[in-house]
Amino acid sequence: MIVILRHNVTDEKRDQLINWFKSQGLGVDVSKGEYQTILGLIGDVLSLDTDMIESLDIVQATRRVTEPFKRCNRKFQPDDTIVTVGGASIGGGNFAFIAGPSSIESEEQLLQVAASVKESGTDILTGGSISSKTARHNLQKKNLAELEHLKKAKQDVGMPAGKELISVEDIPNYKDLDILIIGERNMCNYPLLAAAAESGKTIILKRSVSATLEELLMSAEYIMAGGNKDIILCERGLRTFTNETKATFDISAIPLLKEMTHLPVIADVSRSTGLSRLVRPLSLAACAAGADGLMIDVHNDPGSARRNGGQAISTEAFGTLAQEVRKLREAMK
Amino acid sequence: MIVILRHNVTDEKRDQLINWFKSQGLGVDVSKGEYQTILGLIGDVLSLDTDMIESLDIVQATRRVTEPFKRCNRKFQPDDTIVTVGGASIGGGNFAFIAGPSSIESEEQLLQVAASVKESGTDILTGGSISSKTARHNLQKKNLAELEHLKKAKQDVGMPAGKELISVEDIPNYKDLDILIIGERNMCNYPLLAAAAESGKTIILKRSVSATLEELLMSAEYIMAGGNKDIILCERGLRTFTNETKATFDISAIPLLKEMTHLPVIADVSRSTGLSRLVRPLSLAACAAGADGLMIDVHNDPGSARRNGGQAISTEAFGTLAQEVRKLREAMK
Amino acid sequence: MIVILRHNVTDEKRDQLINWFKSQGLGVDVSKGEYQTILGLIGDVLSLDTDMIESLDIVQATRRVTEPFKRCNRKFQPDDTIVTVGGASIGGGNFAFIAGPSSIESEEQLLQVAASVKESGTDILTGGSISSKTARHNLQKKNLAELEHLKKAKQDVGMPAGKELISVEDIPNYKDLDILIIGERNMCNYPLLAAAAESGKTIILKRSVSATLEELLMSAEYIMAGGNKDIILCERGLRTFTNETKATFDISAIPLLKEMTHLPVIADVSRSTGLSRLVRPLSLAACAAGADGLMIDVHNDPGSARRNGGQAISTEAFGTLAQEVRKLREAMK
Amino acid sequence: MIVILRHNVTDEKRDQLINWFKSQGLGVDVSKGEYQTILGLIGDVLSLDTDMIESLDIVQATRRVTEPFKRCNRKFQPDDTIVTVGGASIGGGNFAFIAGPSSIESEEQLLQVAASVKESGTDILTGGSISSKTARHNLQKKNLAELEHLKKAKQDVGMPAGKELISVEDIPNYKDLDILIIGERNMCNYPLLAAAAESGKTIILKRSVSATLEELLMSAEYIMAGGNKDIILCERGLRTFTNETKATFDISAIPLLKEMTHLPVIADVSRSTGLSRLVRPLSLAACAAGADGLMIDVHNDPGSARRNGGQAISTEAFGTLAQEVRKLREAMK
């Protein structure tokens, strides 16, 4: 870390600060410039409160030199992490389709969609959604029913399954599923991150619509500090001033994350825009940009879906898209 | 709600849709324009899934005519709600200072700050903070210790106290406090909102850095649907491209919220920018814009605070500021 | 247009407003809802000042039903516009590479880059840049020198050429070039748009970093109203809170624009992020999303470029990328 | 400037870079950390292309230590600049009201508004607006007519006057006015900034809706480099995801700019939100935050204004507001 001192600082005050840093076990390099003196701190600076240091009278600003995340940092693990779950692999060249209906209407419907997407090449089943429009009691009831349906579909069609988790208390109910999905609203819900880490299950961690990439990686770091390394990062769009889509899909996040971390990176191309007609172009674009997988809302009859009908594509459209994605990936080899 | 049909829709398809709306108990007004036909839906349209309707082949777009929130809507309750908690009142012309250290160092320090801010006119004590840098186990331990200190300080100096809540499991530990603070990251944490509502305690609900005003009010609505009307809304800044401050304080949110809802509206002027030197101008500005209260991070020795030192002001600075705020409010009468 | 009246409006006031709309030559459909009355205006509503209407005491809000742009609207021209310039075609299935160095170092260097990118399949040459760091006098001098170099290179290698235009007074100096590029900062510079339109040259219109798609199309509309239809739209990123890239490339803009307008849509993949190592993934992604062309900053020796060295790729890298793009486009057929 | 090298850099490559910096006349301090070596550059680093340096293989990142603006930097001129124009003073404790109708309907109407706002204490008259809805020819004609009306009103009521300038060619037509207003869309229109600087007139420079404070100051710097120091900075809102207002007024910009620069800072409280009912709370808030002046859209009959009717307040409302502002400023002394 670099500490930039104000230009009128006395030698005495400067030396007091230097000595304080040294008392924290840090090395200090001093560089005197024309207008300002700069301190270069050497050692474990991650635990320093930069806000506090910046608030000191004699300090003008601080600048970090190294990233504040270590476990998920590609610098310290150059090779791709490959997450393996229920027979599916993702990362390190392994690509996965994660598909299913965000609107689960019935067991039959879910089975039908699951069978269809599996036939089209889907690796991981997902389904269900959390809505603010549902009262708490009904929310839990609906969630439990959807978990049952997913469990059944998973067994019947034979593939791993995952679902969004929003409550620590709910974790025992997810014991038959393979993957816990942390939605964008819970990216910084630390009790939930900690409990999910402890569960030992694979985690899909979605980027908050207002998070920088570093903040996403800090949440992954928090999970990894809990002993769980099976994390799949998911880009699903930013909140910006654009008004044509629900969120602005940040395509650059894919290559940037692949550079910053060794964890697999996927794209939720349905929730990011909320528009089913953008699922195809965004899926192809995300693959072209290097995504390790796609998460897609697929419904047997999108026009009559009870929820999120506007973002789901039909099982037929998914089948065609999966072929196009494979063709594109083949061409890019 | 208005439903705008595409311009090439057949009469048959249009009538099918109209009949479906009617079967949902809605009245339908039909208006034929030059290029488009528009349906005006009359009745309880809040439960309709606009996404699904917009995904229909024959629909171009929908436009809402009424706000999706009712309980907190000023249209249905023109008079200000006055929230009364532990002797303090806020709203309807009652102004409150909510102050205390986000960095609680010890019981003694908290008592000292509490006594000082009370003398300066503070109505509600607050303190403590949640940091992503703390591991889960330590997070809970630290929180419990801070709750104990707050309980002691509250009794000693004699004023109501509140603290941020991040976990449903923690609620029993807050039984001696008066106010639960829902931080910006949890504005859409529905299990937490529901549990907080059930607690019966007064709730300070902070706007997420990426939430519209309508979304903030939808979260208030969710709490009110749980039977709890003692809600204080809090603006604390938006995530934007600006890089000089942690968040962009949205001053317009204050008069707009006062127009949209009858609930009290306060401003967290410390967390919004993260810069202690902006606390004074933002406090005065928020009051001038009509805020019902201010939430301020006050520390006995900001330069040596273990956390968030950069945003706290000293007890002396707070004393001066409180006087300036009162003077400004007097001048505005 | 829909006009939503406040719910306590008297019949007299309502009828006054209706009569005023009728006096403007509009038809008015009246729809009485439970809480509100809604007026549907039929006819040419584009000239109405919606701000003024919304400011009336009896009006709560207005909602537009049709887009405010006509000439570039795909509704009124379903077929793709194909822009042809100096032998190159773009749009309607025709893909174009637009490449060259944003840092022109000398005539020799530009000739070298131009020859190389042409061999790699580039259709249109571009080069030069406008920097705020240059004083006005030097800015003009530098621009004139760059124009001379481009003219020479264009003739020598035989391909059409374009350059950014920032001043109405400069237009005569662009007479030997084929394309005027309107940079993102000038998207709403109306005198410049009007003068560019009058020049009769092909125009590449870049989206401002803070413009909605509708606003971009309104600027295209302004040019088309000046009698010039040879417009190529260019997405080059939005200003958001992200801090890893200069701007957030809005990949969804490509399919959305292709839907909203018949004009060709290209992507400036260099300026959007400012990072040369993202040029490859973004180029492939933009093609996968349906772009009609790519604008790429190519330099013979990016490491020693005097300006924007960080965003340019080498001529070798461009050659490889062009092949990959062609392969991807082939696979997507 | 700080240059952070990648951690695997050879001594030879490092020394080459150091020697290159020295050849540019810079001093170089070397600080070896655990993982990285850091170079501290001493001297005139403003002319270095940081993008190019960051693109070098051996460089990980650069960090600026000093601001890139000098002439308007408060560090180099601690005292407030007081801009004096036609008898009005602004800055250094001098507060100014800048008012008038953005919709000029006729000479009579402008005279009436001008006389009224002068009586209410306005120091500078302004009026007129630029709309994208007007074709180029009509735009110029309308502007010339408005300039004539402003000239007449200025003489009749006896106060300095200013108007937005959008075209270099137009400058001669502004010779009878005192102030050139550079709108937010032209903040980076360098030819316009340079020509405005040369005119010698006082300039109100508005912050672009997508500009950081540093970028605003860089534009001020560009004008000052042209020899013109009579600059008034104006905050008028940012483009963000909020949808209740046209722009998000950045209240923190006022105290921050006052800290960064010695130039006066005013607030355009009408254009920022576009809502007349927010003019009062935002005016009071901007004053409380330390603004040196307010720019307000005032109309004799806002409900019938041909343009921007939704943002203007009436002359009566302005009279009351001006009194409230004075009372608030009195209380804050």
PDB file of N, CA, C and O in Angstrom, chain B residues 52-106:
ATOM      1  N   MET B  52     -45.152 -11.194 -17.939  1.00  0.00           N
ATOM      2  CA  MET B  52     -45.803 -12.221 -18.744  1.00  0.00           C
ATOM      3  C   MET B  52     -46.676 -11.562 -19.807  1.00  0.00           C
ATOM      4  O   MET B  52     -46.646 -11.947 -20.974  1.00  0.00           O
ATOM      5  N   ILE B  53     -47.446 -10.552 -19.410  1.00  0.00           N
ATOM      6  CA  ILE B  53     -48.318  -9.878 -20.375  1.00  0.00           C
ATOM      7  C   ILE B  53     -47.483  -9.283 -21.506  1.00  0.00           C
ATOM      8  O   ILE B  53     -47.824  -9.412 -22.684  1.00  0.00           O
ATOM      9  N   GLU B  54     -46.356  -8.678 -21.146  1.00  0.00           N
ATOM     10  CA  GLU B  54     -45.517  -8.069 -22.181  1.00  0.00           C
ATOM     11  C   GLU B  54     -44.886  -9.095 -23.115  1.00  0.00           C
ATOM     12  O   GLU B  54     -44.472  -8.768 -24.216  1.00  0.00           O
ATOM     13  N   SER B  55     -44.812 -10.346 -22.646  1.00  0.00           N
ATOM     14  CA  SER B  55     -44.188 -11.367 -23.485  1.00  0.00           C
ATOM     15  C   SER B  55     -45.155 -11.941 -24.511  1.00  0.00           C
ATOM     16  O   SER B  55     -44.757 -12.685 -25.408  1.00  0.00           O
ATOM     17  N   LEU B  56     -46.435 -11.609 -24.391  1.00  0.00           N
ATOM     18  CA  LEU B  56     -47.406 -12.130 -25.351  1.00  0.00           C
ATOM     19  C   LEU B  56     -47.136 -11.539 -26.735  1.00  0.00           C
ATOM     20  O   LEU B  56     -46.775 -10.369 -26.866  1.00  0.00           O
ATOM     21  N   ASP B  57     -47.348 -12.360 -27.751  1.00  0.00           N
ATOM     22  CA  ASP B  57     -47.066 -11.933 -29.117  1.00  0.00           C
ATOM     23  C   ASP B  57     -47.801 -10.653 -29.499  1.00  0.00           C
ATOM     24  O   ASP B  57     -47.270  -9.826 -30.232  1.00  0.00           O
ATOM     25  N   ILE B  58     -49.012 -10.514 -29.021  1.00  0.00           N
ATOM     26  CA  ILE B  58     -49.841  -9.408 -29.504  1.00  0.00           C
ATOM     27  C   ILE B  58     -49.664  -8.130 -28.684  1.00  0.00           C
ATOM     28  O   ILE B  58     -50.241  -7.099 -29.002  1.00  0.00           O
ATOM     29  N   VAL B  59     -48.840  -8.209 -27.629  1.00  0.00           N
ATOM     30  CA  VAL B  59     -48.657  -7.040 -26.766  1.00  0.00           C
ATOM     31  C   VAL B  59     -47.318  -6.363 -27.051  1.00  0.00           C
ATOM     32  O   VAL B  59     -46.291  -7.034 -27.132  1.00  0.00           O
ATOM     33  N   GLN B  60     -47.348  -5.050 -27.219  1.00  0.00           N
ATOM     34  CA  GLN B  60     -46.086  -4.331 -27.414  1.00  0.00           C
ATOM     35  C   GLN B  60     -45.489  -3.901 -26.079  1.00  0.00           C
ATOM     36  O   GLN B  60     -44.298  -4.030 -25.842  1.00  0.00           O
ATOM     37  N   ALA B  61     -46.328  -3.397 -25.201  1.00  0.00           N
ATOM     38  CA  ALA B  61     -45.811  -2.901 -23.930  1.00  0.00           C
ATOM     39  C   ALA B  61     -46.959  -2.707 -22.954  1.00  0.00           C
ATOM     40  O   ALA B  61     -48.128  -2.707 -23.347  1.00  0.00           O
ATOM     41  N   THR B  62     -46.614  -2.578 -21.673  1.00  0.00           N
ATOM     42  CA  THR B  62     -47.610  -2.211 -20.670  1.00  0.00           C
ATOM     43  C   THR B  62     -47.114  -0.954 -19.969  1.00  0.00           C
ATOM     44  O   THR B  62     -45.923  -0.677 -19.947  1.00  0.00           O
ATOM     45  N   ARG B  63     -48.033  -0.192 -19.424  1.00  0.00           N
ATOM     46  CA  ARG B  63     -47.654   1.004 -18.672  1.00  0.00           C
ATOM     47  C   ARG B  63     -48.500   1.004 -17.402  1.00  0.00           C
ATOM     48  O   ARG B  63     -49.725   0.894 -17.471  1.00  0.00           O
ATOM     49  N   ARG B  64     -47.837   1.131 -16.280  1.00  0.00           N
ATOM     50  CA  ARG B  64     -48.586   1.207 -15.023  1.00  0.00           C
ATOM     51  C   ARG B  64     -49.127   2.610 -14.830  1.00  0.00           C
ATOM     52  O   ARG B  64     -48.477   3.599 -15.177  1.00  0.00           O
ATOM     53  N   VAL B  65     -50.281   2.705 -14.240  1.00  0.00           N
ATOM     54  CA  VAL B  65     -50.914   3.993 -14.026  1.00  0.00           C
ATOM     55  C   VAL B  65     -50.894   4.327 -12.534  1.00  0.00           C
ATOM     56  O   VAL B  65     -50.780   5.474 -12.145  1.00  0.00           O
ATOM     57  N   THR B  66     -50.949   3.328 -11.702  1.00  0.00           N
ATOM     58  CA  THR B  66     -50.909   3.552 -10.252  1.00  0.00           C
ATOM     59  C   THR B  66     -49.661   2.893  -9.674  1.00  0.00           C
ATOM     60  O   THR B  66     -49.123   1.947 -10.232  1.00  0.00           O
ATOM     61  N   GLU B  67     -49.207   3.414  -8.554  1.00  0.00           N
ATOM     62  CA  GLU B  67     -48.044   2.863  -7.891  1.00  0.00           C
ATOM     63  C   GLU B  67     -48.370   1.474  -7.337  1.00  0.00           C
ATOM     64  O   GLU B  67     -49.499   1.211  -6.944  1.00  0.00           O
ATOM     65  N   PRO B  68     -47.366   0.591  -7.265  1.00  0.00           N
ATOM     66  CA  PRO B  68     -47.606  -0.772  -6.795  1.00  0.00           C
ATOM     67  C   PRO B  68     -47.589  -0.888  -5.269  1.00  0.00           C
ATOM     68  O   PRO B  68     -47.614  -1.991  -4.753  1.00  0.00           O
ATOM     69  N   PHE B  69     -47.531   0.233  -4.548  1.00  0.00           N
ATOM     70  CA  PHE B  69     -47.546   0.157  -3.084  1.00  0.00           C
ATOM     71  C   PHE B  69     -48.776   0.909  -2.566  1.00  0.00           C
ATOM     72  O   PHE B  69     -49.165   1.924  -3.144  1.00  0.00           O
ATOM     73  N   LYS B  70     -49.369   0.381  -1.533  1.00  0.00           N
ATOM     74  CA  LYS B  70     -50.616   0.974  -1.028  1.00  0.00           C
ATOM     75  C   LYS B  70     -50.514   1.434   0.410  1.00  0.00           C
ATOM     76  O   LYS B  70     -50.862   2.557   0.753  1.00  0.00           O
ATOM     77  N   ARG B  71     -50.006   0.543   1.289  1.00  0.00           N
ATOM     78  CA  ARG B  71     -50.022   0.847   2.724  1.00  0.00           C
ATOM     79  C   ARG B  71     -49.181   2.071   3.069  1.00  0.00           C
ATOM     80  O   ARG B  71     -49.508   2.809   3.980  1.00  0.00           O
ATOM     81  N   CYS B  72     -48.063   2.243   2.374  1.00  0.00           N
ATOM     82  CA  CYS B  72     -47.207   3.381   2.700  1.00  0.00           C
ATOM     83  C   CYS B  72     -47.445   4.550   1.749  1.00  0.00           C
ATOM     84  O   CYS B  72     -46.753   5.552   1.817  1.00  0.00           O
ATOM     85  N   ASN B  73     -48.434   4.440   0.876  1.00  0.00           N
ATOM     86  CA  ASN B  73     -48.716   5.456  -0.130  1.00  0.00           C
ATOM     87  C   ASN B  73     -49.444   6.645   0.497  1.00  0.00           C
ATOM     88  O   ASN B  73     -50.463   6.478   1.155  1.00  0.00           O
ATOM     89  N   ARG B  74     -48.925   7.821   0.268  1.00  0.00           N
ATOM     90  CA  ARG B  74     -49.554   9.016   0.842  1.00  0.00           C
ATOM     91  C   ARG B  74     -50.940   9.269   0.264  1.00  0.00           C
ATOM     92  O   ARG B  74     -51.773   9.921   0.907  1.00  0.00           O
ATOM     93  N   LYS B  75     -51.180   8.749  -0.928  1.00  0.00           N
ATOM     94  CA  LYS B  75     -52.518   8.919  -1.508  1.00  0.00           C
ATOM     95  C   LYS B  75     -53.601   8.366  -0.594  1.00  0.00           C
ATOM     96  O   LYS B  75     -54.699   8.898  -0.539  1.00  0.00           O
ATOM     97  N   PHE B  76     -53.272   7.263   0.068  1.00  0.00           N
ATOM     98  CA  PHE B  76     -54.283   6.589   0.883  1.00  0.00           C
ATOM     99  C   PHE B  76     -54.179   6.967   2.360  1.00  0.00           C
ATOM    100  O   PHE B  76     -54.992   6.544   3.169  1.00  0.00           O
ATOM    101  N   GLN B  77     -53.128   7.698   2.725  1.00  0.00           N
ATOM    102  CA  GLN B  77     -53.020   8.267   4.076  1.00  0.00           C
ATOM    103  C   GLN B  77     -52.296   9.595   3.953  1.00  0.00           C
ATOM    104  O   GLN B  77     -51.073   9.667   4.024  1.00  0.00           O
ATOM    105  N   PRO B  78     -53.051  10.671   3.784  1.00  0.00           N
ATOM    106  CA  PRO B  78     -52.408  11.969   3.521  1.00  0.00           C
ATOM    107  C   PRO B  78     -51.597  12.491   4.702  1.00  0.00           C
ATOM    108  O   PRO B  78     -50.621  13.214   4.500  1.00  0.00           O
ATOM    109  N   ASP B  79     -51.957  12.119   5.941  1.00  0.00           N
ATOM    110  CA  ASP B  79     -51.247  12.671   7.102  1.00  0.00           C
ATOM    111  C   ASP B  79     -49.951  11.935   7.385  1.00  0.00           C
ATOM    112  O   ASP B  79     -49.874  10.710   7.280  1.00  0.00           O
ATOM    113  N   ASP B  80     -48.951  12.704   7.822  1.00  0.00           N
ATOM    114  CA  ASP B  80     -47.657  12.132   8.188  1.00  0.00           C
ATOM    115  C   ASP B  80     -47.808  11.075   9.284  1.00  0.00           C
ATOM    116  O   ASP B  80     -48.537  11.290  10.260  1.00  0.00           O
ATOM    117  N   THR B  81     -47.102   9.987   9.154  1.00  0.00           N
ATOM    118  CA  THR B  81     -46.980   9.027  10.258  1.00  0.00           C
ATOM    119  C   THR B  81     -45.939   9.579  11.233  1.00  0.00           C
ATOM    120  O   THR B  81     -44.878  10.048  10.814  1.00  0.00           O
ATOM    121  N   ILE B  82     -46.282   9.546  12.519  1.00  0.00           N
ATOM    122  CA  ILE B  82     -45.302   9.923  13.538  1.00  0.00           C
ATOM    123  C   ILE B  82     -44.873   8.647  14.246  1.00  0.00           C
ATOM    124  O   ILE B  82     -45.697   7.956  14.843  1.00  0.00           O
ATOM    125  N   VAL B  83     -43.595   8.317  14.135  1.00  0.00           N
ATOM    126  CA  VAL B  83     -43.085   7.121  14.799  1.00  0.00           C
ATOM    127  C   VAL B  83     -42.569   7.534  16.180  1.00  0.00           C
ATOM    128  O   VAL B  83     -41.753   8.448  16.295  1.00  0.00           O
ATOM    129  N   THR B  84     -43.108   6.872  17.211  1.00  0.00           N
ATOM    130  CA  THR B  84     -42.681   7.180  18.576  1.00  0.00           C
ATOM    131  C   THR B  84     -41.990   5.952  19.150  1.00  0.00           C
ATOM    132  O   THR B  84     -42.515   4.848  19.068  1.00  0.00           O
ATOM    133  N   VAL B  85     -40.784   6.176  19.678  1.00  0.00           N
ATOM    134  CA  VAL B  85     -40.003   5.049  20.178  1.00  0.00           C
ATOM    135  C   VAL B  85     -39.206   5.507  21.400  1.00  0.00           C
ATOM    136  O   VAL B  85     -38.417   6.455  21.313  1.00  0.00           O
ATOM    137  N   GLY B  86     -39.477   4.877  22.535  1.00  0.00           N
ATOM    138  CA  GLY B  86     -38.724   5.176  23.755  1.00  0.00           C
ATOM    139  C   GLY B  86     -38.662   6.648  24.100  1.00  0.00           C
ATOM    140  O   GLY B  86     -37.612   7.151  24.511  1.00  0.00           O
ATOM    141  N   GLY B  87     -39.787   7.358  23.897  1.00  0.00           N
ATOM    142  CA  GLY B  87     -39.803   8.776  24.253  1.00  0.00           C
ATOM    143  C   GLY B  87     -39.439   9.704  23.118  1.00  0.00           C
ATOM    144  O   GLY B  87     -39.726  10.898  23.160  1.00  0.00           O
ATOM    145  N   ALA B  88     -38.818   9.173  22.073  1.00  0.00           N
ATOM    146  CA  ALA B  88     -38.465  10.004  20.914  1.00  0.00           C
ATOM    147  C   ALA B  88     -39.564   9.926  19.860  1.00  0.00           C
ATOM    148  O   ALA B  88     -40.182   8.878  19.685  1.00  0.00           O
ATOM    149  N   SER B  89     -39.820  11.049  19.199  1.00  0.00           N
ATOM    150  CA  SER B  89     -40.806  11.065  18.123  1.00  0.00           C
ATOM    151  C   SER B  89     -40.129  11.533  16.845  1.00  0.00           C
ATOM    152  O   SER B  89     -39.276  12.421  16.876  1.00  0.00           O
ATOM    153  N   ILE B  90     -40.572  10.977  15.730  1.00  0.00           N
ATOM    154  CA  ILE B  90     -39.980  11.354  14.447  1.00  0.00           C
ATOM    155  C   ILE B  90     -41.068  11.354  13.381  1.00  0.00           C
ATOM    156  O   ILE B  90     -41.890  10.453  13.323  1.00  0.00           O
ATOM    157  N   GLY B  91     -41.077  12.411  12.575  1.00  0.00           N
ATOM    158  CA  GLY B  91     -42.107  12.568  11.560  1.00  0.00           C
ATOM    159  C   GLY B  91     -43.161  13.565  11.997  1.00  0.00           C
ATOM    160  O   GLY B  91     -43.267  13.898  13.183  1.00  0.00           O
ATOM    161  N   GLY B  92     -43.937  14.085  11.026  1.00  0.00           N
ATOM    162  CA  GLY B  92     -45.001  15.035  11.355  1.00  0.00           C
ATOM    163  C   GLY B  92     -44.478  16.288  12.025  1.00  0.00           C
ATOM    164  O   GLY B  92     -45.129  16.821  12.924  1.00  0.00           O
ATOM    165  N   GLY B  93     -43.304  16.719  11.626  1.00  0.00           N
ATOM    166  CA  GLY B  93     -42.735  17.933  12.213  1.00  0.00           C
ATOM    167  C   GLY B  93     -41.747  17.649  13.332  1.00  0.00           C
ATOM    168  O   GLY B  93     -41.023  18.541  13.776  1.00  0.00           O
ATOM    169  N   ASN B  94     -41.699  16.415  13.820  1.00  0.00           N
ATOM    170  CA  ASN B  94     -40.739  16.043  14.866  1.00  0.00           C
ATOM    171  C   ASN B  94     -39.427  15.611  14.230  1.00  0.00           C
ATOM    172  O   ASN B  94     -39.408  14.696  13.412  1.00  0.00           O
ATOM    173  N   PHE B  95     -38.362  16.266  14.650  1.00  0.00           N
ATOM    174  CA  PHE B  95     -37.040  15.999  14.080  1.00  0.00           C
ATOM    175  C   PHE B  95     -36.204  15.225  15.094  1.00  0.00           C
ATOM    176  O   PHE B  95     -36.271  15.480  16.286  1.00  0.00           O
ATOM    177  N   ALA B  96     -35.412  14.261  14.622  1.00  0.00           N
ATOM    178  CA  ALA B  96     -34.585  13.478  15.555  1.00  0.00           C
ATOM    179  C   ALA B  96     -33.145  13.355  15.078  1.00  0.00           C
ATOM    180  O   ALA B  96     -32.883  13.173  13.883  1.00  0.00           O
ATOM    181  N   PHE B  97     -32.236  13.470  16.029  1.00  0.00           N
ATOM    182  CA  PHE B  97     -30.841  13.121  15.775  1.00  0.00           C
ATOM    183  C   PHE B  97     -30.625  11.676  16.212  1.00  0.00           C
ATOM    184  O   PHE B  97     -31.002  11.298  17.333  1.00  0.00           O
ATOM    185  N   ILE B  98     -30.017  10.886  15.366  1.00  0.00           N
ATOM    186  CA  ILE B  98     -29.682   9.497  15.671  1.00  0.00           C
ATOM    187  C   ILE B  98     -28.160   9.431  15.551  1.00  0.00           C
ATOM    188  O   ILE B  98     -27.613   9.600  14.464  1.00  0.00           O
ATOM    189  N   ALA B  99     -27.486   9.227  16.679  1.00  0.00           N
ATOM    190  CA  ALA B  99     -26.027   9.344  16.635  1.00  0.00           C
ATOM    191  C   ALA B  99     -25.343   8.307  17.513  1.00  0.00           C
ATOM    192  O   ALA B  99     -25.968   7.705  18.397  1.00  0.00           O
ATOM    193  N   GLY B 100     -24.078   8.109  17.245  1.00  0.00           N
ATOM    194  CA  GLY B 100     -23.266   7.151  17.989  1.00  0.00           C
ATOM    195  C   GLY B 100     -22.126   6.667  17.128  1.00  0.00           C
ATOM    196  O   GLY B 100     -22.071   6.978  15.929  1.00  0.00           O
ATOM    197  N   PRO B 101     -21.217   5.901  17.701  1.00  0.00           N
ATOM    198  CA  PRO B 101     -20.013   5.487  16.974  1.00  0.00           C
ATOM    199  C   PRO B 101     -20.227   4.207  16.166  1.00  0.00           C
ATOM    200  O   PRO B 101     -20.663   3.200  16.708  1.00  0.00           O
ATOM    201  N   SER B 102     -19.889   4.234  14.881  1.00  0.00           N
ATOM    202  CA  SER B 102     -19.972   2.974  14.126  1.00  0.00           C
ATOM    203  C   SER B 102     -18.841   2.054  14.584  1.00  0.00           C
ATOM    204  O   SER B 102     -18.915   0.846  14.433  1.00  0.00           O
ATOM    205  N   SER B 103     -17.805   2.650  15.171  1.00  0.00           N
ATOM    206  CA  SER B 103     -16.737   1.821  15.725  1.00  0.00           C
ATOM    207  C   SER B 103     -16.826   1.860  17.258  1.00  0.00           C
ATOM    208  O   SER B 103     -16.417   2.827  17.888  1.00  0.00           O
ATOM    209  N   ILE B 104     -17.424   0.807  17.825  1.00  0.00           N
ATOM    210  CA  ILE B 104     -17.511   0.703  19.291  1.00  0.00           C
ATOM    211  C   ILE B 104     -16.218   0.059  19.780  1.00  0.00           C
ATOM    212  O   ILE B 104     -15.917  -1.082  19.440  1.00  0.00           O
ATOM    213  N   GLU B 105     -15.461   0.813  20.581  1.00  0.00           N
ATOM    214  CA  GLU B 105     -14.147   0.307  21.022  1.00  0.00           C
ATOM    215  C   GLU B 105     -14.258  -0.412  22.373  1.00  0.00           C
ATOM    216  O   GLU B 105     -13.540  -1.374  22.646  1.00  0.00           O
ATOM    217  N   SER B 106     -15.159   0.086  23.219  1.00  0.00           N
ATOM    218  CA  SER B 106     -15.290  -0.479  24.566  1.00  0.00           C
ATOM    219  C   SER B 106     -16.557   0.079  25.197  1.00  0.00           C
ATOM    220  O   SER B 106     -17.155   1.029  24.677  1.00  0.00           O
TER     221      SER B 106
END
